[in-house]
Coordinates of C-alpha atoms in Angstrom, one line a residue:
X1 CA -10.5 -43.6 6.4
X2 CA -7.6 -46.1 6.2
X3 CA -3.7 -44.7 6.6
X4 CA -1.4 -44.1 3.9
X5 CA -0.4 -47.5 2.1
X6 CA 2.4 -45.0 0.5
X7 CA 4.8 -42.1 1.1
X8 CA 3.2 -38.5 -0.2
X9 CA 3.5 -37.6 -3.7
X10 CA 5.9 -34.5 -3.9
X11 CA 3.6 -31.1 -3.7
X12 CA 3.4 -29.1 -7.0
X13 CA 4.0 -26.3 -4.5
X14 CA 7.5 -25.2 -3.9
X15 CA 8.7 -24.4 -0.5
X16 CA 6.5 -27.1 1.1
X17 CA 7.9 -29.8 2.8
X18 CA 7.2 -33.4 1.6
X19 CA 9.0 -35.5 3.3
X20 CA 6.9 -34.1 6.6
X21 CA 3.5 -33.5 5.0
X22 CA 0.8 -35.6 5.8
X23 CA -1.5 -37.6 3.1
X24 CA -4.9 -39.1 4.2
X25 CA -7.3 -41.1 2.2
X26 CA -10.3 -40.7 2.3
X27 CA -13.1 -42.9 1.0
X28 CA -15.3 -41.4 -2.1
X29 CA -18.6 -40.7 0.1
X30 CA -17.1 -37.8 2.0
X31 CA -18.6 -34.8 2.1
X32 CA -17.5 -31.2 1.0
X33 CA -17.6 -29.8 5.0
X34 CA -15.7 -33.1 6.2
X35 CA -12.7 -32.0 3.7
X36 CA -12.5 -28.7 4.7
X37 CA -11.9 -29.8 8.2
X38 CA -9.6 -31.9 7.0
X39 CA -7.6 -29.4 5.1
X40 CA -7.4 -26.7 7.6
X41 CA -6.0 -29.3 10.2
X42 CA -3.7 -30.3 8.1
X43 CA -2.6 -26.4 7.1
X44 CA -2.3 -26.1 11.0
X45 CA 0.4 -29.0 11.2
X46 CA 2.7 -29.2 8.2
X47 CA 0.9 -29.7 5.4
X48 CA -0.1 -32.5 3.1
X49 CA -2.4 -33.9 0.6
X50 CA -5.8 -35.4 0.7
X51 CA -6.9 -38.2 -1.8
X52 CA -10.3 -39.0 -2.3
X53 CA -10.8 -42.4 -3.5
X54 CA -13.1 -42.9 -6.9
X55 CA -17.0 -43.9 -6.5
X56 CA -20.4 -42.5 -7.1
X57 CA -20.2 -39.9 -4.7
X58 CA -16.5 -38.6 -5.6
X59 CA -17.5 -38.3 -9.0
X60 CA -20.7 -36.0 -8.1
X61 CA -18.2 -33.6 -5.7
X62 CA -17.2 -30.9 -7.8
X63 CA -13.8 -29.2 -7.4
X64 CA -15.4 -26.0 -6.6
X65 CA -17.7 -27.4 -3.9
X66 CA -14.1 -28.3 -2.2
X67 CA -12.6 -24.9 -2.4
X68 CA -15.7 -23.0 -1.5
X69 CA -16.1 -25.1 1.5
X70 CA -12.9 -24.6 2.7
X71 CA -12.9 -20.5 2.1
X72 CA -16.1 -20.7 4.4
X73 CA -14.4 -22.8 7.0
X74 CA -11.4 -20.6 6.8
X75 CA -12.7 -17.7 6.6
X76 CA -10.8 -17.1 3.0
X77 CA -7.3 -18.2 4.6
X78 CA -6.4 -20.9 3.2
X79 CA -5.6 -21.8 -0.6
X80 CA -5.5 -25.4 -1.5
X81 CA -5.3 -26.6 -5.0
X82 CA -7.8 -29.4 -6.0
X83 CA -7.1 -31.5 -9.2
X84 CA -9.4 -34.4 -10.0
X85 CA -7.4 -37.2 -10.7
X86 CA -7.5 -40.4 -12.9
X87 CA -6.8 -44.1 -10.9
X88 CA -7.2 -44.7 -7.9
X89 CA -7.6 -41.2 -6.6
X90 CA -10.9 -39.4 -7.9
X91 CA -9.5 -36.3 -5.9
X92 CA -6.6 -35.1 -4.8
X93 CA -6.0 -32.0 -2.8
X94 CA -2.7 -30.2 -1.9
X95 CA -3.0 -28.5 1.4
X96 CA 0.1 -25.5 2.3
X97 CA 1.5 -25.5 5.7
X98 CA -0.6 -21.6 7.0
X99 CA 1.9 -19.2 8.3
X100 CA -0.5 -19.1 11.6
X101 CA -2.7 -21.2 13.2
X102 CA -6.7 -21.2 11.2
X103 CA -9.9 -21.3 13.5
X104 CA -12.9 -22.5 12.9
X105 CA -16.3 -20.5 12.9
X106 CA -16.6 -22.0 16.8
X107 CA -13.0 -20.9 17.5
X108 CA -12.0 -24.3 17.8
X109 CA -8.1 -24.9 16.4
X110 CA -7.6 -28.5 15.2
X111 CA -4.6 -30.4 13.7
X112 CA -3.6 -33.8 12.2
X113 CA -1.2 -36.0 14.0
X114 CA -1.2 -38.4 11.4
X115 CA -4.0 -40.4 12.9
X116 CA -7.2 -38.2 14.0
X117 CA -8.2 -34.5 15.0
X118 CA -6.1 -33.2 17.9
X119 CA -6.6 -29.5 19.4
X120 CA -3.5 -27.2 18.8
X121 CA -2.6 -24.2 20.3
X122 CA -0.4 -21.7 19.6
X123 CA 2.6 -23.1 21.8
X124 CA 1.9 -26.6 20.0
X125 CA 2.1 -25.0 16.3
X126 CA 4.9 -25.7 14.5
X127 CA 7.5 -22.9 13.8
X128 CA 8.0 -22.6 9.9
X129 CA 9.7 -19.9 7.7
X130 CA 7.4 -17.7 5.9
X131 CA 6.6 -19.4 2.3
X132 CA 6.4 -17.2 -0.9
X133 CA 3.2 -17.6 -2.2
X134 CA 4.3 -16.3 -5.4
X135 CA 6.8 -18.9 -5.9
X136 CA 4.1 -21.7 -5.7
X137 CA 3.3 -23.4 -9.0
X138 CA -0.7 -24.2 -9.4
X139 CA -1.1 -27.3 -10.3
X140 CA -3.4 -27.3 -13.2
X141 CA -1.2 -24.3 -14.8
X142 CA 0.9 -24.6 -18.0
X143 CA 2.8 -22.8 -20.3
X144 CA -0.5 -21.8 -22.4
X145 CA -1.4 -19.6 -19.1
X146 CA 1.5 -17.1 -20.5
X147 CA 0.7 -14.7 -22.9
X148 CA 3.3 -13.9 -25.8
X149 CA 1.6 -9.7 -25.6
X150 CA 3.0 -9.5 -21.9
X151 CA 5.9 -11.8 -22.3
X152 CA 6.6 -9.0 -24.9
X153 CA 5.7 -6.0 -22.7
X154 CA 7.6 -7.4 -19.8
X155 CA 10.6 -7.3 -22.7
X156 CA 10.0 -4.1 -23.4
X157 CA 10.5 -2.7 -19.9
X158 CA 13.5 -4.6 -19.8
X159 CA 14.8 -3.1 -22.8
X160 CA 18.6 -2.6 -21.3
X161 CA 21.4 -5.1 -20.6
X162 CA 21.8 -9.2 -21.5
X163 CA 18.2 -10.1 -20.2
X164 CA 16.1 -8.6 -22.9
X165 CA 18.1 -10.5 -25.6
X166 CA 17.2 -14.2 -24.2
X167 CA 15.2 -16.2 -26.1
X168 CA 11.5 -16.1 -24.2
X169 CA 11.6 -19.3 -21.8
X170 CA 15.1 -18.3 -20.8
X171 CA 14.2 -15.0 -20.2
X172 CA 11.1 -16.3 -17.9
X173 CA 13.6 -18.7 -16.3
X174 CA 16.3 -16.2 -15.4
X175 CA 13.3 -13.7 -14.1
X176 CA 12.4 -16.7 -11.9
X177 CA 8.7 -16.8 -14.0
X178 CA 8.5 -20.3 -14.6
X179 CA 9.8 -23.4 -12.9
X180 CA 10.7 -26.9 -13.2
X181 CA 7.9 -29.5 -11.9
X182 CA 8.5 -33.1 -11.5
X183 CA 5.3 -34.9 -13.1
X184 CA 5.0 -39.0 -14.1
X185 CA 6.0 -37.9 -17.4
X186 CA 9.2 -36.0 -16.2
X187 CA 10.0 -32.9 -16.1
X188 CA 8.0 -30.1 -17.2
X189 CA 7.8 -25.9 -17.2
X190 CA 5.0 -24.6 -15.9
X191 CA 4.5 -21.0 -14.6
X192 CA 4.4 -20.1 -10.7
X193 CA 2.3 -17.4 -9.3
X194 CA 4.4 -14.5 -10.0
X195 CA 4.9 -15.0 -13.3
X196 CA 0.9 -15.4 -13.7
X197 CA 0.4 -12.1 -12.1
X198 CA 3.6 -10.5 -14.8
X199 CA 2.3 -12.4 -18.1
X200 CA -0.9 -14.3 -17.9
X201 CA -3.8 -14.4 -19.8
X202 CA -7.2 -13.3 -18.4
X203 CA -8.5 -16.7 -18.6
X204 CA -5.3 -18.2 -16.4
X205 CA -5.9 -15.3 -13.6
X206 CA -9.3 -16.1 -13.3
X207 CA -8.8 -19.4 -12.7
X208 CA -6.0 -19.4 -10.8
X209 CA -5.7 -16.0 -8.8
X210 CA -9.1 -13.9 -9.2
X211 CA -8.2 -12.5 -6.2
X212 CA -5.4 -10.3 -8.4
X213 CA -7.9 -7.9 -9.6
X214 CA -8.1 -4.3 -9.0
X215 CA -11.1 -2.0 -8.9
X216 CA -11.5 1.6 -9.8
X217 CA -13.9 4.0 -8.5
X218 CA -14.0 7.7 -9.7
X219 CA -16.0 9.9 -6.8
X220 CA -16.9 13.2 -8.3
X221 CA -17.8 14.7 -4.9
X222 CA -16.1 13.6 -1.7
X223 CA -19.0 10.8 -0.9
X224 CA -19.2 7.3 -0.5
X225 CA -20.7 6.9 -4.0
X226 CA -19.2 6.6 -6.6
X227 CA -19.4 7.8 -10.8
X228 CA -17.7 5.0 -12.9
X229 CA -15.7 2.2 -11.7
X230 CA -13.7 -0.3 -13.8
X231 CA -12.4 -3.6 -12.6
X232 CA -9.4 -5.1 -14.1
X233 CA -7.9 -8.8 -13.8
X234 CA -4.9 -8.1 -15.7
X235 CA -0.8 -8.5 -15.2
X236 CA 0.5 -6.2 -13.1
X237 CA 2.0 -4.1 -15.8
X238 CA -1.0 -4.4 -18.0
X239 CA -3.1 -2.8 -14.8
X240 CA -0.9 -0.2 -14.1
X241 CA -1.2 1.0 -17.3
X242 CA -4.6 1.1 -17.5
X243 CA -4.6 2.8 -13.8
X244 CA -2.6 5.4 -15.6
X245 CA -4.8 6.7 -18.0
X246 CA -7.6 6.6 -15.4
X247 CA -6.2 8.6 -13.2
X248 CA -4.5 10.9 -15.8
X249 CA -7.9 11.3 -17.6
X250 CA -9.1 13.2 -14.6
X251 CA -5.6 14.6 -13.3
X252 CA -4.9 18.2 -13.7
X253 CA -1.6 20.7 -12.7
X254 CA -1.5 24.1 -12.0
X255 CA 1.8 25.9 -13.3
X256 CA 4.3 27.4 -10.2
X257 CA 6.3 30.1 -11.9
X258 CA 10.3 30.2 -10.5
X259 CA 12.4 32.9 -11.8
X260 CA 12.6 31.7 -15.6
X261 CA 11.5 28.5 -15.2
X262 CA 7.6 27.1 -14.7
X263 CA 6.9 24.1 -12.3
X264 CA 4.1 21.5 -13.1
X265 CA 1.7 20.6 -9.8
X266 CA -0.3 17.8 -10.5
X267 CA -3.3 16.9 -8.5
X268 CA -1.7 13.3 -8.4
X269 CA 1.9 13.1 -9.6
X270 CA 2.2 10.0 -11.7
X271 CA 5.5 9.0 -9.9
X272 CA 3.7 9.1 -6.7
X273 CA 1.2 7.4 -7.4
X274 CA 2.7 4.9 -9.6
X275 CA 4.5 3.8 -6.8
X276 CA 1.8 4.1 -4.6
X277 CA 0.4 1.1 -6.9
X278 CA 3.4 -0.4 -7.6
X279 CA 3.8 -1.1 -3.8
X280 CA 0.3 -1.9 -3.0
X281 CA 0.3 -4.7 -6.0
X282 CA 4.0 -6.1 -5.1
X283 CA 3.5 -6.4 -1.6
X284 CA -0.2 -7.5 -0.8
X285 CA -1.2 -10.6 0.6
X286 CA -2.1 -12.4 -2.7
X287 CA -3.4 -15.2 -0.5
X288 CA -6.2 -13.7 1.0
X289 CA -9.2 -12.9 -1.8
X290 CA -10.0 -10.0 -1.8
X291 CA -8.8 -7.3 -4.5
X292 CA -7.0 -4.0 -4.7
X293 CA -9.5 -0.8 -4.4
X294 CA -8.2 2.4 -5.7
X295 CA -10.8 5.4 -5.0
X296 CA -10.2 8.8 -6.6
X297 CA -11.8 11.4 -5.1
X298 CA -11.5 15.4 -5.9
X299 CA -9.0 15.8 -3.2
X300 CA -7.2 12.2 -2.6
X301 CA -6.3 9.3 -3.7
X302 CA -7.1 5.9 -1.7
X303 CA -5.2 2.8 -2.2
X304 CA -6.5 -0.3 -0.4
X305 CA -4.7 -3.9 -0.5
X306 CA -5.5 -6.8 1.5
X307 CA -2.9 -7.8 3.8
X308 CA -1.5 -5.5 6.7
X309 CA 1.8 -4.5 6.9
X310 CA 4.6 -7.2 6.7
X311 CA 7.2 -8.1 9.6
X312 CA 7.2 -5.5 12.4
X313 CA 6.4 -2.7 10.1
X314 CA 3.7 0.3 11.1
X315 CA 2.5 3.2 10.0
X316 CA 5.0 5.1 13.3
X317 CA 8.0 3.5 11.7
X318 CA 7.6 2.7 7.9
X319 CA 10.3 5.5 6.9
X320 CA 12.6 3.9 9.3
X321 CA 12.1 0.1 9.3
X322 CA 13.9 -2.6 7.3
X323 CA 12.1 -3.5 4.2
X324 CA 10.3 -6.5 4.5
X325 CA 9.2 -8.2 1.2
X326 CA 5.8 -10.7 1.8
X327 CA 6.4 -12.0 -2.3
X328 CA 10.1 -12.1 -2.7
X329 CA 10.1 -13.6 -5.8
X330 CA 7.8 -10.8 -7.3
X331 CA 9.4 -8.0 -6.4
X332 CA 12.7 -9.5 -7.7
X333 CA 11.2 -9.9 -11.0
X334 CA 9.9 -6.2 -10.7
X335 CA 13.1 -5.0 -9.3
X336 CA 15.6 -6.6 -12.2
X337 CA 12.6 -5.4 -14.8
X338 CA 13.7 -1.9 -13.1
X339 CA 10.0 -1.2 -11.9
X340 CA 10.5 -1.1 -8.3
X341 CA 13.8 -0.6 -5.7
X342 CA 15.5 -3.5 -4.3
X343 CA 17.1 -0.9 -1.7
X344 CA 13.2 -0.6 -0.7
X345 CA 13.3 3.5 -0.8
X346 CA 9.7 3.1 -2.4
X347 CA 8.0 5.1 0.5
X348 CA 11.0 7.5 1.0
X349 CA 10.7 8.4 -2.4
X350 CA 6.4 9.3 -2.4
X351 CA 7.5 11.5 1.0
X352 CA 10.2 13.5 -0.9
X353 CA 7.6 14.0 -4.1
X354 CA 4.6 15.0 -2.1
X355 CA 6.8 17.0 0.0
X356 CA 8.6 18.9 -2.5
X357 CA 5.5 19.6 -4.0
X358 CA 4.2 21.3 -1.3
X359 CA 1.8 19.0 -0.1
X360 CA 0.8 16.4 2.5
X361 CA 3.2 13.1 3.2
X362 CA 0.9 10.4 2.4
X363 CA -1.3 8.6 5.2
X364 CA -1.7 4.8 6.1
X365 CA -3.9 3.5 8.1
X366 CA -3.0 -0.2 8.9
X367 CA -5.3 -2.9 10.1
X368 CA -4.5 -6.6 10.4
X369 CA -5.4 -7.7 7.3
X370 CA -5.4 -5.0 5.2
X371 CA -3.4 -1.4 4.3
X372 CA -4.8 2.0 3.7
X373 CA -2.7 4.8 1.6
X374 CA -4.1 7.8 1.1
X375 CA -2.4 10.9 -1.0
X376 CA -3.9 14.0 0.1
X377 CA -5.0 16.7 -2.6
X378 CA -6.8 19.5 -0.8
X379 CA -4.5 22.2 -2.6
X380 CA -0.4 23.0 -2.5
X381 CA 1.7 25.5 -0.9
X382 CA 3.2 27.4 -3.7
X383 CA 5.2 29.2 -1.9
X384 CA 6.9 26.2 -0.5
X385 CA 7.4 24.9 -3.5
X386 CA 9.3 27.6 -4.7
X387 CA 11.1 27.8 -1.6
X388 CA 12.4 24.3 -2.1
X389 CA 13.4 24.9 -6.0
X390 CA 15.5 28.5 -4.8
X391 CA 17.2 26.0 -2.7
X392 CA 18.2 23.5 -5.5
X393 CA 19.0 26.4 -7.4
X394 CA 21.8 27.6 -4.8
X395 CA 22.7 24.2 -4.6
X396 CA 21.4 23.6 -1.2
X397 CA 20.3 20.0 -1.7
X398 CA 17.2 19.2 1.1
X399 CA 17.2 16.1 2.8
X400 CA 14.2 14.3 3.1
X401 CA 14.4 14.6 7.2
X402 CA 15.1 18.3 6.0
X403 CA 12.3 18.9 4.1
X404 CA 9.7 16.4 7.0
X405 CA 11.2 19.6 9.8
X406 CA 10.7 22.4 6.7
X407 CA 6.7 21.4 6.4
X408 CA 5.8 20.3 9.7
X409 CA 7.2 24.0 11.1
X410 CA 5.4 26.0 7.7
X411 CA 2.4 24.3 8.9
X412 CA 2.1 24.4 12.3
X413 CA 4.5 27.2 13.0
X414 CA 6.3 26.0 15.6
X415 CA 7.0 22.3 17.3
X416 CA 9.1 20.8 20.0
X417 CA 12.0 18.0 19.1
X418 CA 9.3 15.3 20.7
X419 CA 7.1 16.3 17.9
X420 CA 9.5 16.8 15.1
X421 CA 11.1 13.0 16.3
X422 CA 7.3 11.7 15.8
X423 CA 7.2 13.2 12.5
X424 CA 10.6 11.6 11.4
X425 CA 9.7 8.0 12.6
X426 CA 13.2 8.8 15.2
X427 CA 14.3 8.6 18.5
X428 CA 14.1 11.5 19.9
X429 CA 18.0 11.5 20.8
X430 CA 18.4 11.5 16.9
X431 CA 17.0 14.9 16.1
X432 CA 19.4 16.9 17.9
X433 CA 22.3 16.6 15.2
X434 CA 19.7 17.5 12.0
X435 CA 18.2 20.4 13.7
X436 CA 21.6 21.8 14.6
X437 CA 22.5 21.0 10.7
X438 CA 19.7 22.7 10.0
X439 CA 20.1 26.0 12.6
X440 CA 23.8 26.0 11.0
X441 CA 22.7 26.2 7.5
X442 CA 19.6 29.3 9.1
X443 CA 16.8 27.4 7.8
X444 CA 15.5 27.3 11.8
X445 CA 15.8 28.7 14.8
X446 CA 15.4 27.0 18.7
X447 CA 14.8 28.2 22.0
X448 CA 14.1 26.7 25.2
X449 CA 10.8 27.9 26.2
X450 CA 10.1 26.3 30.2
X451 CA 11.6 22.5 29.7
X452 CA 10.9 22.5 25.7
X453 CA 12.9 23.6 23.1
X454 CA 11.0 25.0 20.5
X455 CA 11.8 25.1 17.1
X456 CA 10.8 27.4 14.5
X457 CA 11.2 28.4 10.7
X458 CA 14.3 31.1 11.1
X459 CA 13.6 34.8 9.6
X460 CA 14.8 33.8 6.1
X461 CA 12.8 30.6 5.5
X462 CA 9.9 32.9 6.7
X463 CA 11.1 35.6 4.1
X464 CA 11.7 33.0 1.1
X465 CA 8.6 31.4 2.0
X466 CA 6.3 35.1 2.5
X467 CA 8.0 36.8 -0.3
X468 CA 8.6 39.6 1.6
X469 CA 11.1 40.7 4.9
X470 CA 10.4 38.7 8.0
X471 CA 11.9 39.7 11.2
X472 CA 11.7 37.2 14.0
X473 CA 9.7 37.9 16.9
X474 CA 11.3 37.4 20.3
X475 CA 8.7 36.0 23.4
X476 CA 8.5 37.1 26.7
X477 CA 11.1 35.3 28.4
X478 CA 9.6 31.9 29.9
X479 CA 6.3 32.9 27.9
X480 CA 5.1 30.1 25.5
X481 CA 4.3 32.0 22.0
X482 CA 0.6 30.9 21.1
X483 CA 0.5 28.4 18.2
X484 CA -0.1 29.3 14.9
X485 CA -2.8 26.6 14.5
X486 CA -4.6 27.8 17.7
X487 CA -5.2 30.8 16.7
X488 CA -6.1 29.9 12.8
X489 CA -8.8 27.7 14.6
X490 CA -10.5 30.7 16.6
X491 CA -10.6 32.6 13.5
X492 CA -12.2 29.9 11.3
X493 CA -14.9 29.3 14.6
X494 CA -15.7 33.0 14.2
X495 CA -16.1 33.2 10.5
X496 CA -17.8 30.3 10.7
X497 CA -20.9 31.6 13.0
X498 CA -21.6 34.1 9.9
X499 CA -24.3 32.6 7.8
X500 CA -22.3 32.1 4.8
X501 CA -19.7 30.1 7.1
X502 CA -16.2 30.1 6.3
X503 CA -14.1 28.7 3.5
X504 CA -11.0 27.8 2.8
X505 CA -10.0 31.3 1.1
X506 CA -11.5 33.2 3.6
X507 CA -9.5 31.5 6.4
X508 CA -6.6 31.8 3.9
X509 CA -7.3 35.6 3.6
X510 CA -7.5 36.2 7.2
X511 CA -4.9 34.4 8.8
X512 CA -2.2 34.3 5.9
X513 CA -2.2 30.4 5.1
X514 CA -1.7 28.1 2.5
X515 CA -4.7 26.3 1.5
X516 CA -3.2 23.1 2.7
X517 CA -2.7 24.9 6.0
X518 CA -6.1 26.4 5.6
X519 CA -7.9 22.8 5.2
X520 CA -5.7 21.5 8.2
X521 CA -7.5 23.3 10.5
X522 CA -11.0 23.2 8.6
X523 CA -10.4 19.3 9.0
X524 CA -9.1 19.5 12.6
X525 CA -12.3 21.4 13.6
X526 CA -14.4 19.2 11.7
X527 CA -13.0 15.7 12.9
X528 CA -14.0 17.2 16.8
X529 CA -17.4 17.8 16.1
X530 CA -16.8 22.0 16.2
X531 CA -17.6 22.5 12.6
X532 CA -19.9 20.8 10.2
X533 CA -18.8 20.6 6.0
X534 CA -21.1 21.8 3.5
X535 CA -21.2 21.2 -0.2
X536 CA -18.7 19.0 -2.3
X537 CA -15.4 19.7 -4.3
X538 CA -12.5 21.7 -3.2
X539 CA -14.0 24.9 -4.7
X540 CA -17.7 24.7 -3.4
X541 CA -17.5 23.7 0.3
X542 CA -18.1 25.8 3.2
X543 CA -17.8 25.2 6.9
X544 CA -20.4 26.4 9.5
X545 CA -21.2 25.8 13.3
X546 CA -23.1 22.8 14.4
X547 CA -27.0 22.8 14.2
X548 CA -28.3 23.4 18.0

């Protein structure tokens, strides 16, 4: 290895810093392992670029051997772009500063201090601004990597206002698609990652960013295994598409009648789950290879991306937080095509759907490198959703926080401001004003019950959502009333030590529930070990004690 006889060329990628990245030669009988050390100690500093010098053994050292070796060392964190050059340089490989510190198999952490190794830790790691992986530019891509069908399609959605009458560069340029590379013959356009994953070909995202495709699975029962499964490497738009009519081909809705008008229940409402996608392929960790897995199953829907949740962002506070945008430059793109919300209301939106709906809010389940949506379909409340559409019709508009408190108390009956605070993502100093909104307006009622106050649907919301007269029911004074829940629980043990077992009707029958209500407590029970699930589908499946 000899130093650098000359400053860095500029990186193709944008957002890294040249004039502090690093170059090393290397000599042309290095070996694939010995670069990826290299790399990932130069991603743990600031960057830089690695030239192999031309000879018998650089010619033999395939591109591919490069970036494989340095997936394995990385364990798939780190990216690099590897172009085999003409001159002097057989090789040359662009390494990105890592937004965190990358370990070897040993869990040894190495760096470059211009010189030789040196171990870093995480005090010594340079602090850096999080890059935009989407605004990179590979360096092998072009302009041919576009194609005219999606450029097109992406018009098409973008059908209002000045942008959709630009001429096709210009209307890549002012998207932010495309960007301006200094090469040795000037200046030229080439397309960065975002506008790869919007408008390239198949050919460009397989070379580029395989790790943009998204797999299908169709389960007909609620097992692991699945019926069909398709996997698309397409443009975002392109695959959401396709998603579409695979989900829609097996969707179904089950009319709600309201006075003169009919409501449409879909197993999976195509807005939520649209933006269920949307989200999962705007906001993933495009950097890391894996892919998007979407699972249908009889009574959900599973989205899983790689990448957990950006910023300080959890699954206790999404509703709540500040959006944080891991690709900026893609979901600008998507936002001015109008396909997602710059305001970031995204979740707030599939909450209020699902909700209204009568159903489930959906589910995460975050992990550090990946995300986990599921939207439940084990049935719908009916009677809730009519009870939300009398309310629009007496122009009683219902808040999202509203309708969080209106489906947390038809399900569980009854709940304390600690757990209705939980359920909105809010301090629980912040409830106090919506419930008393809420008690004004008689959709609930509260009592203090020992050092609780309890709050509970009021006698009308129990009416509107029963059909019938409900008068309230006044406790003992200082008594707790026992909790809906508890009591659906002993009933559903008992039915389920006959030897038929119990299913969801006949808990439905017997304690006057929903059959999301119903399959609450069927699930609770079967989670703790108390009941054991028999038979597949929504329809089929029965509940009965353990064995022994």
């Amino acid at each position: 290895m000899t130093p650098p006889s000359a400053p860095p060329p500029a990186s193709p990628l944008p957002g890294l810093p040249p004039a502090e990245a690093a170059q090393i030669d290397l000599g042309a009988d290095v070996t694939p392992d010995d670069l990826a050390r290299y790399a990932v100690a130069l991603a743990n500093t600031r960057g830089g670029v690695i030239r192999v010098g031309a000879g018998q053994g650089s010619a033999e050292l395939h591109p591919l051997q490069v970036t494989h070796a340095i997936f394995a060392l990385s364990g798939g964190r780190l990216s690099v772009n590897v172009v085999r050059a003409q001159g002097e340089a057989a090789l040359s490989i662009f390494v990105p500063q890592a937004p965190y510190l990358l370990s070897a198999p040993d869990g040894s952490v190495s760096g470059w201090d211009g010189h030789a190794f040196v171990p870093v830790s995480p005090a010594d790691a340079p602090v850096s601004a999080q890059q935009d992986y989407t605004a990179s530019v590979p360096v092998t891509a072009s302009l041919a990597d576009l194609d005219p069908l999606e450029v097109a399609r992406l018009r098409s959605i973008s059908h209002r206002g000045a942008l959709s009458q630009l001429a096709d560069l210009d209307f890549l340029r002012e998207l932010g698609l495309i960007s301006e590379v200094q090469t040795a013959a000037g200046t030229e356009l080439r397309p960065n990652i975002a506008g790869l994953l919007l408008a390239g070909t198949e050919r460009a995202l397989r070379a580029h960013i395989p790790q943009a495709e998204v797999c299908y699975y169709h389960h007909a029962t609620s097992d692991v295994e699945f019926q069909f499964r398709e996997d698309l490497l397409r443009p975002i738009t392109a695959a959401l598409t396709r998603l579409s009519e695979l989900i829609q081909a097996r969707n179904s809705f089950t009319p709600v009648q309201v006075g003169l008008f009919r409501i449409e229940v879909w197993d999976h409402d195509e807005a939520v789950y649209r933006e269920a996608l949307l989200n999962a392929l705007t906001h993933r960790d495009y950097q890391l290879r894996d892919v998007v897995h979407v699972h249908h199953y009889p009574d959900r829907l599973e989205i899983m991306n790689p990448g957990g949740l950006p910023g300080n962002i959890t699954a206790e506070n999404i509703l709540r937080h500040q959006p944080k945008r891991r690709n900026p430059l893609l979901a600008e793109a998507l936002a001015r095509l109008g396909l997602v919300e710059r305001a970031g209301v995204g979740v707030d939106k599939m909450y209020a759907m699902m909700l209204r709906c009568g159903k489930e809010p959906p589910e995460y389940l975050t992990y550090p490198d990946a995300v986990s949506l599921s939207l439940h379909n084990p049935g719908f409340d009916a009677r809730f959703v009519r009870f939300v559409a009398r309310k629009q019709e007496e122009m009683q508009t219902l808040s999202l926080d509203m309708l969080i408190v209106l489906s947390l108390l038809g399900r569980e009956g009854e709940a304390s401001r600690a757990q209705l605070a939980r359920a909105l993502q809010l301090p629980e100093d912040r409830t106090p004003r919506l419930l008393g909104m809420m008690e004004e307006r008689g959709l609930i009622v509260s009592e203090r019950v020992g050092r609780e106050r309890i709050n509970r649907l009021s006698a009308q919301s129990l009416a509107a959502l029963r059909g019938r007269d409900a008068a309230p029911t006044a406790p003992s004074p200082g008594a707790r009333r026992p909790r809906p829940q508890d009591q659906a629980a002993q009933v559903a043990l008992q039915l389920a030590a006959r030897p038929e077992g119990v299913r969801n009707s006949d808990l439905r029958a017997a304690c006057d529930l929903s059959t999301q209500a119903a399959w609450r407590v069927l699930r609770r029970l079967t989670l703790s070990g108390q009941l054991r699930k028999l038979g597949q589908g929504p329809r089929s499946v029965r509940y009965q004690l353990p064995e022994g």
